[in-house]
Amino acid sequence: ISAERAATQRDVLARAASVEAQEAKVFAAKMRLRAEIDQLWNGGRGLDEGPQVNGYFGVIELAGTARIGQARATSQLINGTRLVPVLTRTLAGLEAGEIYVETARLLLELTRNCSDEVAAEVERRVIEAIRCISTTDARRLIEQTIPEVEADVDPELTDKRLDAAAQGAHVWTQDLPDGMGQIGCHTDLLSVRRWSADFDELVRAQVLADRQAGIIRTMDQTRALVFAQLPSRLLALVTAIQRGDIDQLLTLAQIDPELADQLEHLAA
């Protein structure tokens, strides 16, 4: 590589870093304003402490002013009320352009269910490291530090954090352009791992059924198909069992003889 090309590359990277620093400063200013809005409309209590009429009006005002949805406005207000008074080192790093936005968002996300005391101590322990590492490495470090801090402060805080996280379990759907959509589920890790193992079994059965029928799909298309059809397949299975429809049960069992025998016995 020529010296001139190398110099040009360094200049581009320097300008990219400058843009990231400026974005960090803007983000910090936005979070300060979000915290101020929460103070004015919600008395500084925070939207995550329960629904407040004035806080709801604060969400509406922010959504209208920033031209964003109310869900995003709510999220921004909550982040502002945590970043400004609790994660003060991160806020200072943002304002100095030394901590970038994605790193700050990651810290906010991972400490969302922590007490203010734990969140502040986690920040104190990781702040110097996360200034100069990727968000992948930062996630690993923060996730490792949280239980360590909780063990030092109060071992029961870990159970409380996990319980608080479990309370946020939910399923969501979202419309996308071009006739597409998204489905998601936020739940506990044990359920996710169990679901993943069972889902892979269903995908393997679908691949074999497609092969026998001469249907060609990519693996991603097959997984999406099985995922989208899960409720319909379960409802059809329950209905077939209730009616004792052996032929339908065998069809749903597809190519697994052992499962077919189990379903037939269950229907009988």
XYZ file of N, CA, C and O in Angstrom, residues 86-234:
596
model
N -27.423 8.791 37.662
C -26.828 7.537 38.144
C -25.511 7.215 37.440
O -24.485 6.991 38.080
N -25.528 7.192 36.125
C -24.338 6.822 35.354
C -23.579 8.086 34.944
O -23.398 8.397 33.765
N -23.135 8.791 35.950
C -22.541 10.118 35.720
C -21.201 10.041 34.994
O -20.854 10.951 34.233
N -20.437 8.998 35.221
C -19.151 8.860 34.530
C -19.362 8.630 33.039
O -18.619 9.157 32.210
N -20.370 7.838 32.719
C -20.684 7.595 31.310
C -21.144 8.882 30.644
O -20.757 9.191 29.509
N -21.969 9.654 31.345
C -22.442 10.926 30.798
C -21.274 11.859 30.533
O -21.201 12.499 29.473
N -20.330 11.921 31.480
C -19.164 12.781 31.289
C -18.322 12.302 30.109
O -17.798 13.118 29.335
N -18.197 10.981 29.950
C -17.447 10.446 28.820
C -18.097 10.765 27.492
O -17.420 11.058 26.505
N -19.417 10.725 27.472
C -20.143 11.105 26.260
C -19.919 12.574 25.933
O -19.660 12.938 24.778
N -20.029 13.409 26.931
C -19.881 14.852 26.710
C -18.469 15.218 26.278
O -18.268 16.224 25.592
N -17.500 14.373 26.655
C -16.119 14.612 26.230
C -15.822 13.950 24.887
O -14.727 14.123 24.338
N -16.783 13.197 24.372
C -16.569 12.496 23.112
C -15.647 11.306 23.240
O -15.099 10.818 22.250
N -15.479 10.804 24.463
C -14.566 9.690 24.710
C -15.295 8.350 24.799
O -14.684 7.294 24.613
N -16.578 8.369 25.115
C -17.414 7.170 25.109
C -18.474 7.360 24.039
O -19.130 8.407 23.993
N -18.629 6.366 23.196
C -19.537 6.506 22.075
C -20.952 6.036 22.443
O -21.158 5.363 23.450
N -21.894 6.405 21.609
C -23.307 6.209 21.909
C -23.656 4.738 22.123
O -24.351 4.381 23.077
N -23.180 3.855 21.250
C -23.553 2.447 21.354
C -23.057 1.828 22.650
O -23.715 0.966 23.227
N -21.908 2.270 23.125
C -21.388 1.765 24.399
C -22.265 2.240 25.551
O -22.578 1.470 26.474
N -22.680 3.484 25.514
C -23.558 4.011 26.562
C -24.902 3.301 26.552
O -25.441 2.942 27.607
N -25.458 3.083 25.384
C -26.733 2.373 25.279
C -26.613 0.948 25.812
O -27.527 0.431 26.455
N -25.479 0.314 25.552
C -25.252 -1.038 26.045
C -25.233 -1.065 27.563
O -25.855 -1.933 28.191
N -24.543 -0.125 28.178
C -24.494 -0.063 29.639
C -25.880 0.182 30.218
O -26.267 -0.432 31.221
N -26.642 1.069 29.587
C -28.017 1.321 30.029
C -28.872 0.065 29.918
O -29.648 -0.264 30.808
N -28.711 -0.646 28.816
C -29.505 -1.861 28.594
C -29.179 -2.946 29.619
O -30.080 -3.547 30.216
N -27.895 -3.191 29.837
C -27.497 -4.304 30.689
C -27.737 -4.031 32.171
O -27.879 -4.972 32.960
N -27.780 -2.773 32.566
C -28.028 -2.434 33.978
C -29.470 -2.000 34.218
O -29.794 -1.482 35.284
N -30.327 -2.236 33.220
C -31.711 -1.765 33.299
C -32.431 -2.286 34.540
O -33.213 -1.563 35.162
N -32.190 -3.527 34.924
C -32.887 -4.130 36.061
C -32.059 -4.120 37.338
O -32.427 -4.776 38.318
N -30.944 -3.399 37.329
C -30.098 -3.273 38.518
C -30.574 -2.093 39.366
O -31.159 -1.138 38.855
N -30.280 -2.159 40.641
C -30.532 -0.999 41.493
C -29.568 0.115 41.097
O -28.531 -0.127 40.465
N -29.908 1.343 41.470
C -29.032 2.478 41.152
C -27.653 2.283 41.766
O -26.625 2.612 41.142
N -27.608 1.742 42.973
C -26.325 1.531 43.649
C -25.450 0.555 42.863
O -24.251 0.792 42.656
N -26.054 -0.537 42.418
C -25.293 -1.533 41.663
C -24.868 -0.971 40.315
O -23.723 -1.140 39.884
N -25.780 -0.293 39.621
C -25.462 0.264 38.306
C -24.292 1.234 38.393
O -23.381 1.201 37.555
N -24.302 2.087 39.399
C -23.220 3.066 39.560
C -21.891 2.388 39.860
O -20.835 2.807 39.358
N -21.924 1.327 40.657
C -20.682 0.627 40.993
C -20.163 -0.169 39.798
O -18.948 -0.232 39.563
N -21.074 -0.775 39.042
C -20.659 -1.466 37.815
C -19.983 -0.479 36.878
O -18.910 -0.755 36.321
N -20.593 0.681 36.726
C -20.009 1.710 35.868
C -18.620 2.093 36.359
O -17.677 2.205 35.559
N -18.470 2.279 37.656
C -17.163 2.678 38.208
C -16.082 1.655 37.876
O -14.954 2.019 37.547
N -16.453 0.379 37.929
C -15.463 -0.669 37.712
C -15.095 -0.867 36.239
O -13.981 -1.305 35.931
N -16.020 -0.560 35.329
C -15.757 -0.869 33.916
C -15.484 0.361 33.065
O -15.072 0.224 31.906
N -15.676 1.543 33.612
C -15.693 2.746 32.793
C -14.413 2.966 31.997
O -14.448 3.347 30.819
N -13.270 2.724 32.606
C -12.011 2.965 31.894
C -11.826 1.969 30.760
O -11.343 2.332 29.684
N -12.246 0.727 30.992
C -12.057 -0.302 29.971
C -12.977 -0.086 28.772
O -12.551 -0.235 27.619
N -14.227 0.277 29.032
C -15.195 0.353 27.928
C -15.007 1.592 27.060
O -15.658 1.715 26.023
N -14.115 2.487 27.465
C -13.843 3.658 26.632
C -13.197 3.263 25.301
O -13.348 3.958 24.305
N -12.465 2.157 25.290
C -11.630 1.860 24.126
C -11.775 0.429 23.621
O -10.893 -0.066 22.918
N -12.856 -0.259 23.972
C -13.066 -1.610 23.470
C -14.379 -1.677 22.697
O -15.222 -0.778 22.798
N -14.542 -2.738 21.937
C -15.755 -2.889 21.147
C -16.942 -3.190 22.054
O -16.784 -3.605 23.205
N -18.147 -3.015 21.506
C -19.332 -3.302 22.306
C -19.445 -4.796 22.607
O -20.030 -5.177 23.623
N -18.891 -5.645 21.756
C -18.890 -7.083 22.037
C -18.086 -7.382 23.295
O -18.537 -8.106 24.193
N -16.889 -6.816 23.374
C -16.055 -7.015 24.562
C -16.653 -6.304 25.772
O -16.568 -6.804 26.903
N -17.247 -5.139 25.530
C -17.861 -4.397 26.635
C -19.029 -5.174 27.221
O -19.212 -5.225 28.446
N -19.833 -5.782 26.377
C -20.960 -6.592 26.865
C -20.460 -7.711 27.765
O -21.002 -7.955 28.841
N -19.422 -8.397 27.324
C -18.875 -9.506 28.104
C -18.392 -9.007 29.463
O -18.645 -9.631 30.505
N -17.703 -7.880 29.475
C -17.161 -7.337 30.717
C -18.273 -6.889 31.664
O -18.244 -7.181 32.867
N -19.261 -6.189 31.140
C -20.354 -5.675 31.978
C -21.166 -6.829 32.552
O -21.521 -6.838 33.741
N -21.485 -7.811 31.707
C -22.258 -8.956 32.177
C -21.517 -9.724 33.266
O -22.132 -10.290 34.173
N -20.213 -9.764 33.177
C -19.409 -10.434 34.199
C -19.349 -9.610 35.481
O -19.320 -10.161 36.592
N -19.354 -8.300 35.342
C -19.183 -7.416 36.504
C -20.454 -7.286 37.328
O -20.388 -7.152 38.561
N -21.606 -7.316 36.688
C -22.873 -7.113 37.402
C -23.044 -8.083 38.571
O -23.275 -7.648 39.708
N -22.957 -9.412 38.367
C -23.124 -10.314 39.518
C -22.028 -10.168 40.555
O -22.259 -10.408 41.751
N -20.834 -9.771 40.130
C -19.751 -9.550 41.096
C -20.099 -8.399 42.034
O -19.898 -8.493 43.251
N -20.620 -7.323 41.466
C -21.008 -6.175 42.288
C -22.166 -6.540 43.199
O -22.172 -6.199 44.387
N -23.158 -7.243 42.648
C -24.305 -7.639 43.464
C -23.873 -8.524 44.626
O -24.403 -8.403 45.733
N -22.916 -9.407 44.390
C -22.432 -10.269 45.462
C -21.752 -9.453 46.556
O -21.858 -9.778 47.748
N -21.071 -8.380 46.166
C -20.398 -7.518 47.144
C -21.395 -6.650 47.908
O -21.225 -6.414 49.103
N -22.423 -6.173 47.214
C -23.392 -5.272 47.848
C -24.427 -6.048 48.652
O -24.654 -5.793 49.835
N -25.089 -7.004 47.991
C -26.131 -7.812 48.627
C -26.448 -8.975 47.684
O -27.000 -8.759 46.611
N -26.106 -10.218 48.080
C -26.327 -11.372 47.196
C -27.776 -11.518 46.734
O -28.028 -12.063 45.664
N -28.727 -11.026 47.510
C -30.132 -11.154 47.124
C -30.485 -10.266 45.929
O -31.524 -10.460 45.299
N -29.631 -9.303 45.627
C -29.915 -8.398 44.519
C -29.926 -9.137 43.175
O -30.633 -8.727 42.250
N -29.153 -10.206 43.068
C -29.148 -10.976 41.814
C -30.516 -11.580 41.561
O -31.056 -11.497 40.446
N -31.097 -12.195 42.581
C -32.439 -12.775 42.430
C -33.459 -11.690 42.101
O -34.358 -11.901 41.269
N -33.328 -10.537 42.747
C -34.268 -9.448 42.486
C -34.143 -8.954 41.048
O -35.141 -8.656 40.385
N -32.895 -8.882 40.559
C -32.688 -8.426 39.178
C -33.289 -9.414 38.189
O -33.954 -9.025 37.225
N -33.069 -10.710 38.421
C -33.614 -11.724 37.528
C -35.139 -11.734 37.571
O -35.802 -11.904 36.539
N -35.698 -11.549 38.761
C -37.160 -11.492 38.879
C -37.713 -10.287 38.131
O -38.741 -10.375 37.449
N -37.032 -9.149 38.267
C -37.481 -7.941 37.573
C -37.416 -8.127 36.063
O -38.304 -7.696 35.328
N -36.360 -8.797 35.603
C -36.232 -9.044 34.166
C -37.342 -9.957 33.672
O -37.910 -9.749 32.596
N -37.678 -10.977 34.476
C -38.727 -11.924 34.079
C -40.080 -11.239 33.966
O -40.927 -11.649 33.169
N -40.291 -10.187 34.762
C -41.561 -9.467 34.696
C -41.742 -8.768 33.355
O -42.862 -8.418 32.971
N -40.645 -8.568 32.640
C -40.726 -7.884 31.352
C -40.899 -8.810 30.161
O -40.786 -8.373 29.014
N -41.177 -10.094 30.415
C -41.365 -11.035 29.312
C -42.541 -10.604 28.427
O -43.587 -10.216 28.937
N -42.360 -10.667 27.129
C -43.422 -10.262 26.222
C -43.153 -10.779 24.810
O -42.031 -11.185 24.493
N -44.183 -10.777 23.997
C -44.097 -11.121 22.580
C -44.497 -9.895 21.779
O -45.391 -9.152 22.178
N -43.824 -9.654 20.662
C -44.152 -8.487 19.861
C -44.166 -8.836 18.379
O -43.551 -9.814 17.952
N -44.917 -8.051 17.632
C -44.937 -8.163 16.175
C -44.751 -6.774 15.586
O -45.070 -5.766 16.220
N -44.221 -6.732 14.379
C -43.973 -5.447 13.724
C -44.156 -5.602 12.223
O -43.652 -6.553 11.619
N -44.905 -4.681 11.628
C -45.065 -4.668 10.174
C -43.810 -4.097 9.522
O -43.224 -3.118 10.021
N -43.405 -4.704 8.418
C -42.246 -4.243 7.658
C -42.669 -3.957 6.219
O -43.738 -4.404 5.779
N -41.842 -3.232 5.476
C -42.184 -2.957 4.070
C -42.217 -4.235 3.234
O -41.736 -5.297 3.655
N -42.773 -4.113 2.044
C -42.770 -5.180 1.042
C -43.507 -6.430 1.503
O -43.121 -7.567 1.195
N -44.576 -6.234 2.269
C -45.396 -7.358 2.675
C -44.759 -8.283 3.687
O -45.176 -9.434 3.829
N -43.773 -7.809 4.405
C -43.083 -8.632 5.390
C -43.411 -8.158 6.804
O -44.061 -7.134 7.008
N -42.967 -8.913 7.794
C -43.200 -8.549 9.186
C -42.196 -9.250 10.084
O -41.435 -10.116 9.639
N -42.185 -8.892 11.344
C -41.295 -9.491 12.329
C -42.092 -9.987 13.521
O -43.101 -9.392 13.905
N -41.637 -11.088 14.113
C -42.211 -11.628 15.338
C -41.067 -11.835 16.313
O -40.014 -12.358 15.941
N -41.247 -11.434 17.554
C -40.190 -11.604 18.543
C -40.737 -11.993 19.899
O -41.918 -11.792 20.187
N -39.873 -12.557 20.720
C -40.254 -12.957 22.070
C -39.122 -12.641 23.020
O -37.960 -12.970 22.752
N -39.433 -11.983 24.112
C -38.458 -11.651 25.148
C -38.830 -12.455 26.392
O -39.851 -12.191 27.031
N -38.026 -13.486 26.707
C -38.356 -14.347 27.840
C -37.081 -14.864 28.482
O -35.973 -14.510 28.064
N -37.228 -15.746 29.490
C -36.049 -16.194 30.242
C -35.169 -17.108 29.393
O -35.630 -17.788 28.471
N -33.883 -17.150 29.725
C -32.889 -17.849 28.925
C -33.152 -19.351 28.863
O -32.962 -19.979 27.816
N -33.593 -19.965 29.975
C -33.861 -21.394 29.980
C -34.954 -21.740 28.972
O -34.834 -22.715 28.207
N -36.012 -20.927 28.935
C -37.087 -21.161 27.979
C -36.592 -20.995 26.544
O -36.990 -21.737 25.643
N -35.716 -20.034 26.327
C -35.181 -19.798 24.980
C -34.374 -21.004 24.510
O -34.506 -21.451 23.362
N -33.537 -21.530 25.394
C -32.712 -22.675 24.999
C -33.567 -23.919 24.746
O -33.305 -24.673 23.808
N -34.578 -24.126 25.578
C -35.468 -25.268 25.373
C -36.250 -25.095 24.070
O -36.414 -26.042 23.293
N -36.745 -23.897 23.821
C -37.467 -23.604 22.582
C -36.564 -23.842 21.377
O -36.992 -24.436 20.383
N -35.327 -23.408 21.447
C -34.402 -23.536 20.329
C -34.157 -24.996 19.972
O -34.148 -25.376 18.791
N -33.974 -25.846 21.001
C -33.742 -27.267 20.743
C -34.962 -27.915 20.105
O -34.846 -28.675 19.127
N -36.147 -27.628 20.640
C -37.377 -28.199 20.078
C -37.639 -27.662 18.669
O -38.090 -28.400 17.782
N -37.359 -26.392 18.464
C -37.580 -25.776 17.155
C -36.690 -26.426 16.100
O -37.134 -26.685 14.971
N -35.444 -26.699 16.454
C -34.536 -27.349 15.505
C -35.057 -28.717 15.089
O -34.888 -29.132 13.937
N -35.691 -29.437 16.021
C -36.280 -30.734 15.680
C -37.403 -30.567 14.652
O -37.508 -31.334 13.689
N -38.247 -29.567 14.841
C -39.330 -29.316 13.892
C -38.783 -28.913 12.526
O -39.337 -29.310 11.490
N -37.725 -28.128 12.516
C -37.122 -27.704 11.247
C -36.561 -28.907 10.505
O -36.733 -29.038 9.272
N -35.903 -29.804 11.223
C -35.360 -30.998 10.561
C -36.480 -31.840 9.942
O -36.339 -32.366 8.831
N -37.598 -31.969 10.656
C -38.735 -32.717 10.109
C -39.282 -32.032 8.864
O -39.651 -32.689 7.881
N -39.334 -30.688 8.873
C -39.840 -29.941 7.718
C -38.908 -30.093 6.521
O -39.372 -30.216 5.374
N -37.619 -30.101 6.767
C -36.648 -30.279 5.677
C -36.856 -31.627 5.002
O -36.863 -31.728 3.763
N -37.052 -32.682 5.809
C -37.274 -34.010 5.248
C -38.597 -34.077 4.483
O -38.683 -34.663 3.388
N -39.642 -33.437 5.051
C -40.936 -33.418 4.368
C -40.839 -32.663 3.049
O -41.423 -33.084 2.033
N -40.126 -31.557 3.028
C -39.936 -30.797 1.782
C -39.190 -31.632 0.752
O -39.524 -31.614 -0.450
N -38.178 -32.365 1.205
C -37.388 -33.179 0.284
C -38.265 -34.253 -0.358
O -38.178 -34.496 -1.554
N -39.123 -34.869 0.442
C -40.015 -35.905 -0.094
C -41.033 -35.316 -1.058
O -41.458 -35.975 -2.007
N -41.423 -34.064 -0.818
C -42.413 -33.415 -1.686
C -41.777 -32.690 -2.861
O -42.499 -32.119 -3.697
N -40.457 -32.687 -2.938
C -39.767 -32.008 -4.025
C -39.781 -30.497 -3.910
O -39.636 -29.793 -4.910
N -39.940 -29.992 -2.700
C -39.966 -28.538 -2.466
C -38.569 -28.059 -2.114
O -37.893 -28.653 -1.261
N -38.136 -26.991 -2.759
C -36.801 -26.447 -2.524
C -36.915 -25.116 -1.786
O -37.574 -24.188 -2.266
N -36.304 -25.027 -0.619
C -36.249 -23.786 0.161
C -34.852 -23.659 0.742
O -34.174 -24.660 0.977
N -34.436 -22.427 1.016
C -33.212 -22.233 1.787
C -33.502 -22.586 3.242
O -34.665 -22.654 3.667
N -32.446 -22.813 4.006
C -32.637 -23.141 5.417
C -33.307 -21.989 6.153
O -34.185 -22.208 7.010
N -32.929 -20.751 5.834
C -33.560 -19.595 6.485
C -35.054 -19.537 6.155
O -35.879 -19.230 7.032
N -35.411 -19.812 4.912
C -36.822 -19.809 4.524
C -37.589 -20.906 5.253
O -38.726 -20.701 5.684
N -36.957 -22.069 5.404
C -37.606 -23.174 6.111
C -37.824 -22.828 7.573
O -38.902 -23.063 8.135
N -36.823 -22.254 8.203
C -36.948 -21.890 9.614
C -38.026 -20.830 9.804
O -38.810 -20.888 10.760
N -38.079 -19.870 8.896
C -39.107 -18.830 9.004
C -40.496 -19.420 8.819
O -41.447 -19.038 9.524
N -40.625 -20.357 7.880
C -41.920 -20.999 7.645
C -42.388 -21.750 8.887
O -43.536 -21.592 9.326
N -41.514 -22.568 9.449
C -41.882 -23.351 10.632
C -42.222 -22.429 11.787
O -43.214 -22.636 12.496
N -41.421 -21.389 11.968
C -41.663 -20.446 13.058
C -43.040 -19.799 12.915
O -43.812 -19.719 13.879
N -43.353 -19.339 11.715
C -44.622 -18.639 11.500
C -45.819 -19.570 11.656
O -46.912 -19.125 12.030
N -45.621 -20.863 11.396
C -46.732 -21.802 11.442
C -46.909 -22.471 12.803
O -47.837 -23.266 12.977
N -46.047 -22.176 13.761
C -46.112 -22.854 15.056
C -47.492 -22.779 15.715
O -48.042 -23.811 16.125
N -48.111 -21.603 15.858
C -49.441 -21.565 16.492
C -50.476 -22.370 15.722
O -51.284 -23.091 16.314
N -50.465 -22.265 14.385
C -51.445 -22.985 13.576
C -51.263 -24.488 13.723
O -52.243 -25.243 13.818
N -50.023 -24.942 13.744
C -49.770 -26.376 13.896
C -50.232 -26.873 15.262
O -50.812 -27.962 15.366
N -49.987 -26.095 16.290
C -50.402 -26.507 17.628
C -51.928 -26.557 17.733
O -52.488 -27.506 18.291
